[in-house]
Each structure stands twice: as structure tokens, then as C-alpha cells.
Amino acid sequence: MVGKELDLPQEVWKRLTWFWGLGFVAIAIVNGYYVRLALAARENLFAATTLDKKIELTELDCVSLATDTAVQFCQNAQQTEASWVNFKLFGTMGLTFVLILLTVVLMSKHLKGKEV
């Protein structure tokens, strides 16, 4: 698609394709890490309490739970879920911008100055 507009060697396009593919795989791996942490903390909370598993963690008042252990599990579950949400919102966006900047650097090495 862009090949007609940008005159880059085929090898550069292949490298950029792999670069973006691997970049998104790396983002997916980091996302998977945060998901596993959040789900494990959530499961620990529900294993330690009699709470309904359908409850939203953001609606849960941790201090109202009966035991200190349950309060700790609840706070941990809320914090890990918040960390995952923050990564999904800010982390993926930031890493995508890094990929864009690196793409510009990689492409600029191969672009020839054109006068208008």
C-alpha cells in the first residue's frame, strides 16, 4: 500500500514487517503477564472468601471484609487489576509510539531527500 508512496528497498519493508510483528508479540506477552497476575490475585481473593465471583472488584469495599487476610487479598486483587488496566491504556499506547518512532528512524536512513 505505502510502497508506491515511499521508495524503500524490499528488504527494508520485510524488516519493518517483522519489526512491527515482533513488537506486537512483545506487547501481547507483557499484557499476558499482567492478565495472569490480575487473574491469580482475583482467584486468591475468591478462594479466601465467600464473595460472589461475578462481583466487580472496583465496586468492592475491601475494608468491610471480615478478616485481615481477606482485606489483603481484596486490596491486592484491586491493585493488580488497576495495574493491568493502566498497562492496557497507557503501556500499549506508549509502546506503540516507541514502535512508530523507531520505524521513522529506520525509514529515514533509507529515504533520499526529495525536493518539491
mmCIF file of C-alpha atoms in Angstrom:
data_model
loop_
_atom_site.group_PDB
_atom_site.id
_atom_site.type_symbol
_atom_site.label_atom_id
_atom_site.label_comp_id
_atom_site.label_asym_id
_atom_site.label_seq_id
_atom_site.Cartn_x
_atom_site.Cartn_y
_atom_site.Cartn_z
ATOM 1 C CA MET A 1 0.000 0.000 0.000
ATOM 2 C CA VAL A 2 2.568 2.550 1.080
ATOM 3 C CA GLY A 3 5.247 1.102 -1.172
ATOM 4 C CA LYS A 4 4.138 3.310 -4.041
ATOM 5 C CA GLU A 5 4.497 6.440 -1.918
ATOM 6 C CA LEU A 6 7.754 5.535 -0.197
ATOM 7 C CA ASP A 7 10.564 4.237 -2.336
ATOM 8 C CA LEU A 8 12.257 1.787 0.027
ATOM 9 C CA PRO A 9 14.093 -1.429 -0.819
ATOM 10 C CA GLN A 10 12.061 -4.622 -0.454
ATOM 11 C CA GLU A 11 14.414 -5.797 2.306
ATOM 12 C CA VAL A 12 13.572 -2.716 4.397
ATOM 13 C CA TRP A 13 9.847 -3.415 4.043
ATOM 14 C CA LYS A 14 10.423 -7.008 5.175
ATOM 15 C CA ARG A 15 12.423 -5.817 8.192
ATOM 16 C CA LEU A 16 9.720 -3.316 9.110
ATOM 17 C CA THR A 17 7.047 -6.000 8.827
ATOM 18 C CA TRP A 18 8.986 -8.290 11.153
ATOM 19 C CA PHE A 19 9.769 -5.382 13.474
ATOM 20 C CA TRP A 20 6.095 -4.490 13.882
ATOM 21 C CA GLY A 21 5.024 -8.115 14.168
ATOM 22 C CA LEU A 22 7.564 -8.847 16.884
ATOM 23 C CA GLY A 23 6.747 -5.546 18.585
ATOM 24 C CA PHE A 24 3.097 -6.504 18.886
ATOM 25 C CA VAL A 25 4.030 -10.003 20.064
ATOM 26 C CA ALA A 26 6.162 -8.402 22.803
ATOM 27 C CA ILE A 27 3.259 -6.160 23.825
ATOM 28 C CA ALA A 28 0.990 -9.227 23.936
ATOM 29 C CA ILE A 29 3.472 -11.081 26.160
ATOM 30 C CA VAL A 30 3.639 -8.187 28.628
ATOM 31 C CA ASN A 31 -0.159 -7.946 28.563
ATOM 32 C CA GLY A 32 -0.378 -11.681 29.265
ATOM 33 C CA TYR A 33 1.887 -11.227 32.275
ATOM 34 C CA TYR A 34 -0.404 -8.548 33.728
ATOM 35 C CA VAL A 35 -3.504 -10.635 32.990
ATOM 36 C CA ARG A 36 -2.036 -13.647 34.792
ATOM 37 C CA LEU A 37 -1.186 -11.508 37.830
ATOM 38 C CA ALA A 38 -4.659 -9.968 37.922
ATOM 39 C CA LEU A 39 -6.478 -13.276 37.482
ATOM 40 C CA ALA A 40 -4.328 -15.029 40.093
ATOM 41 C CA ALA A 41 -4.980 -12.263 42.629
ATOM 42 C CA ARG A 42 -8.705 -12.411 41.853
ATOM 43 C CA GLU A 43 -8.774 -16.198 42.291
ATOM 44 C CA ASN A 44 -6.886 -15.915 45.599
ATOM 45 C CA LEU A 45 -9.491 -13.434 46.830
ATOM 46 C CA PHE A 46 -12.444 -15.639 45.911
ATOM 47 C CA ALA A 47 -10.757 -18.740 47.335
ATOM 48 C CA ALA A 48 -10.261 -16.962 50.688
ATOM 49 C CA THR A 49 -13.789 -15.511 50.898
ATOM 50 C CA THR A 50 -17.391 -16.383 50.144
ATOM 51 C CA LEU A 51 -17.808 -13.459 47.748
ATOM 52 C CA ASP A 52 -19.753 -13.889 44.522
ATOM 53 C CA LYS A 53 -17.282 -14.332 41.650
ATOM 54 C CA LYS A 54 -19.403 -12.093 39.430
ATOM 55 C CA ILE A 55 -18.732 -9.007 41.555
ATOM 56 C CA GLU A 56 -16.707 -6.169 40.062
ATOM 57 C CA LEU A 57 -13.552 -5.548 42.066
ATOM 58 C CA THR A 58 -13.921 -1.792 41.670
ATOM 59 C CA GLU A 59 -17.287 -1.944 43.467
ATOM 60 C CA LEU A 60 -15.939 -3.973 46.372
ATOM 61 C CA ASP A 61 -15.224 -2.260 49.700
ATOM 62 C CA CYS A 62 -12.202 -4.198 50.931
ATOM 63 C CA VAL A 63 -12.250 -2.735 54.445
ATOM 64 C CA SER A 64 -15.694 -4.237 55.082
ATOM 65 C CA LEU A 65 -14.394 -7.799 54.740
ATOM 66 C CA ALA A 66 -14.267 -9.944 57.865
ATOM 67 C CA THR A 67 -10.592 -10.872 58.159
ATOM 68 C CA ASP A 68 -7.299 -9.097 57.650
ATOM 69 C CA THR A 69 -6.257 -11.785 55.177
ATOM 70 C CA ALA A 70 -9.383 -11.203 53.091
ATOM 71 C CA VAL A 71 -8.733 -7.451 53.157
ATOM 72 C CA GLN A 72 -5.168 -8.034 51.915
ATOM 73 C CA PHE A 73 -6.352 -10.369 49.148
ATOM 74 C CA CYS A 74 -9.006 -7.834 48.148
ATOM 75 C CA GLN A 75 -6.592 -4.915 48.032
ATOM 76 C CA ASN A 76 -4.061 -6.991 46.091
ATOM 77 C CA ALA A 77 -6.734 -8.025 43.571
ATOM 78 C CA GLN A 78 -7.841 -4.414 43.116
ATOM 79 C CA GLN A 79 -4.258 -3.183 42.714
ATOM 80 C CA THR A 80 -3.262 -5.831 40.182
ATOM 81 C CA GLU A 81 -6.418 -5.241 38.156
ATOM 82 C CA ALA A 82 -5.726 -1.487 38.193
ATOM 83 C CA SER A 83 -2.144 -2.153 37.053
ATOM 84 C CA TRP A 84 -3.420 -4.236 34.157
ATOM 85 C CA VAL A 85 -5.917 -1.550 33.137
ATOM 86 C CA ASN A 86 -3.172 1.095 33.285
ATOM 87 C CA PHE A 87 -0.902 -1.046 31.129
ATOM 88 C CA LYS A 88 -3.681 -1.654 28.607
ATOM 89 C CA LEU A 89 -4.399 2.067 28.396
ATOM 90 C CA PHE A 90 -1.033 3.762 28.771
ATOM 91 C CA GLY A 91 1.506 0.972 28.286
ATOM 92 C CA THR A 92 0.264 -0.297 24.951
ATOM 93 C CA MET A 93 -0.129 3.249 23.669
ATOM 94 C CA GLY A 94 3.365 4.215 24.830
ATOM 95 C CA LEU A 95 4.976 1.103 23.380
ATOM 96 C CA THR A 96 3.159 1.653 20.088
ATOM 97 C CA PHE A 97 4.532 5.197 19.939
ATOM 98 C CA VAL A 98 8.019 3.785 20.563
ATOM 99 C CA LEU A 99 7.479 1.428 17.616
ATOM 100 C CA ILE A 100 6.402 4.391 15.489
ATOM 101 C CA LEU A 101 9.468 6.429 16.440
ATOM 102 C CA LEU A 102 11.809 3.532 15.744
ATOM 103 C CA THR A 103 10.088 2.987 12.392
ATOM 104 C CA VAL A 104 10.675 6.620 11.466
ATOM 105 C CA VAL A 105 14.351 6.258 12.385
ATOM 106 C CA LEU A 106 14.698 3.031 10.388
ATOM 107 C CA MET A 107 12.924 4.502 7.375
ATOM 108 C CA SER A 108 14.786 7.808 7.458
ATOM 109 C CA LYS A 109 18.081 6.007 6.879
ATOM 110 C CA HIS A 110 16.792 4.779 3.522
ATOM 111 C CA LEU A 111 14.812 7.773 2.291
ATOM 112 C CA LYS A 112 16.505 10.091 -0.111
ATOM 113 C CA GLY A 113 15.931 13.827 0.172
ATOM 114 C CA LYS A 114 13.336 14.870 -2.372
ATOM 115 C CA GLU A 115 12.723 18.447 -3.356
ATOM 116 C CA VAL A 116 9.191 19.607 -4.008
#
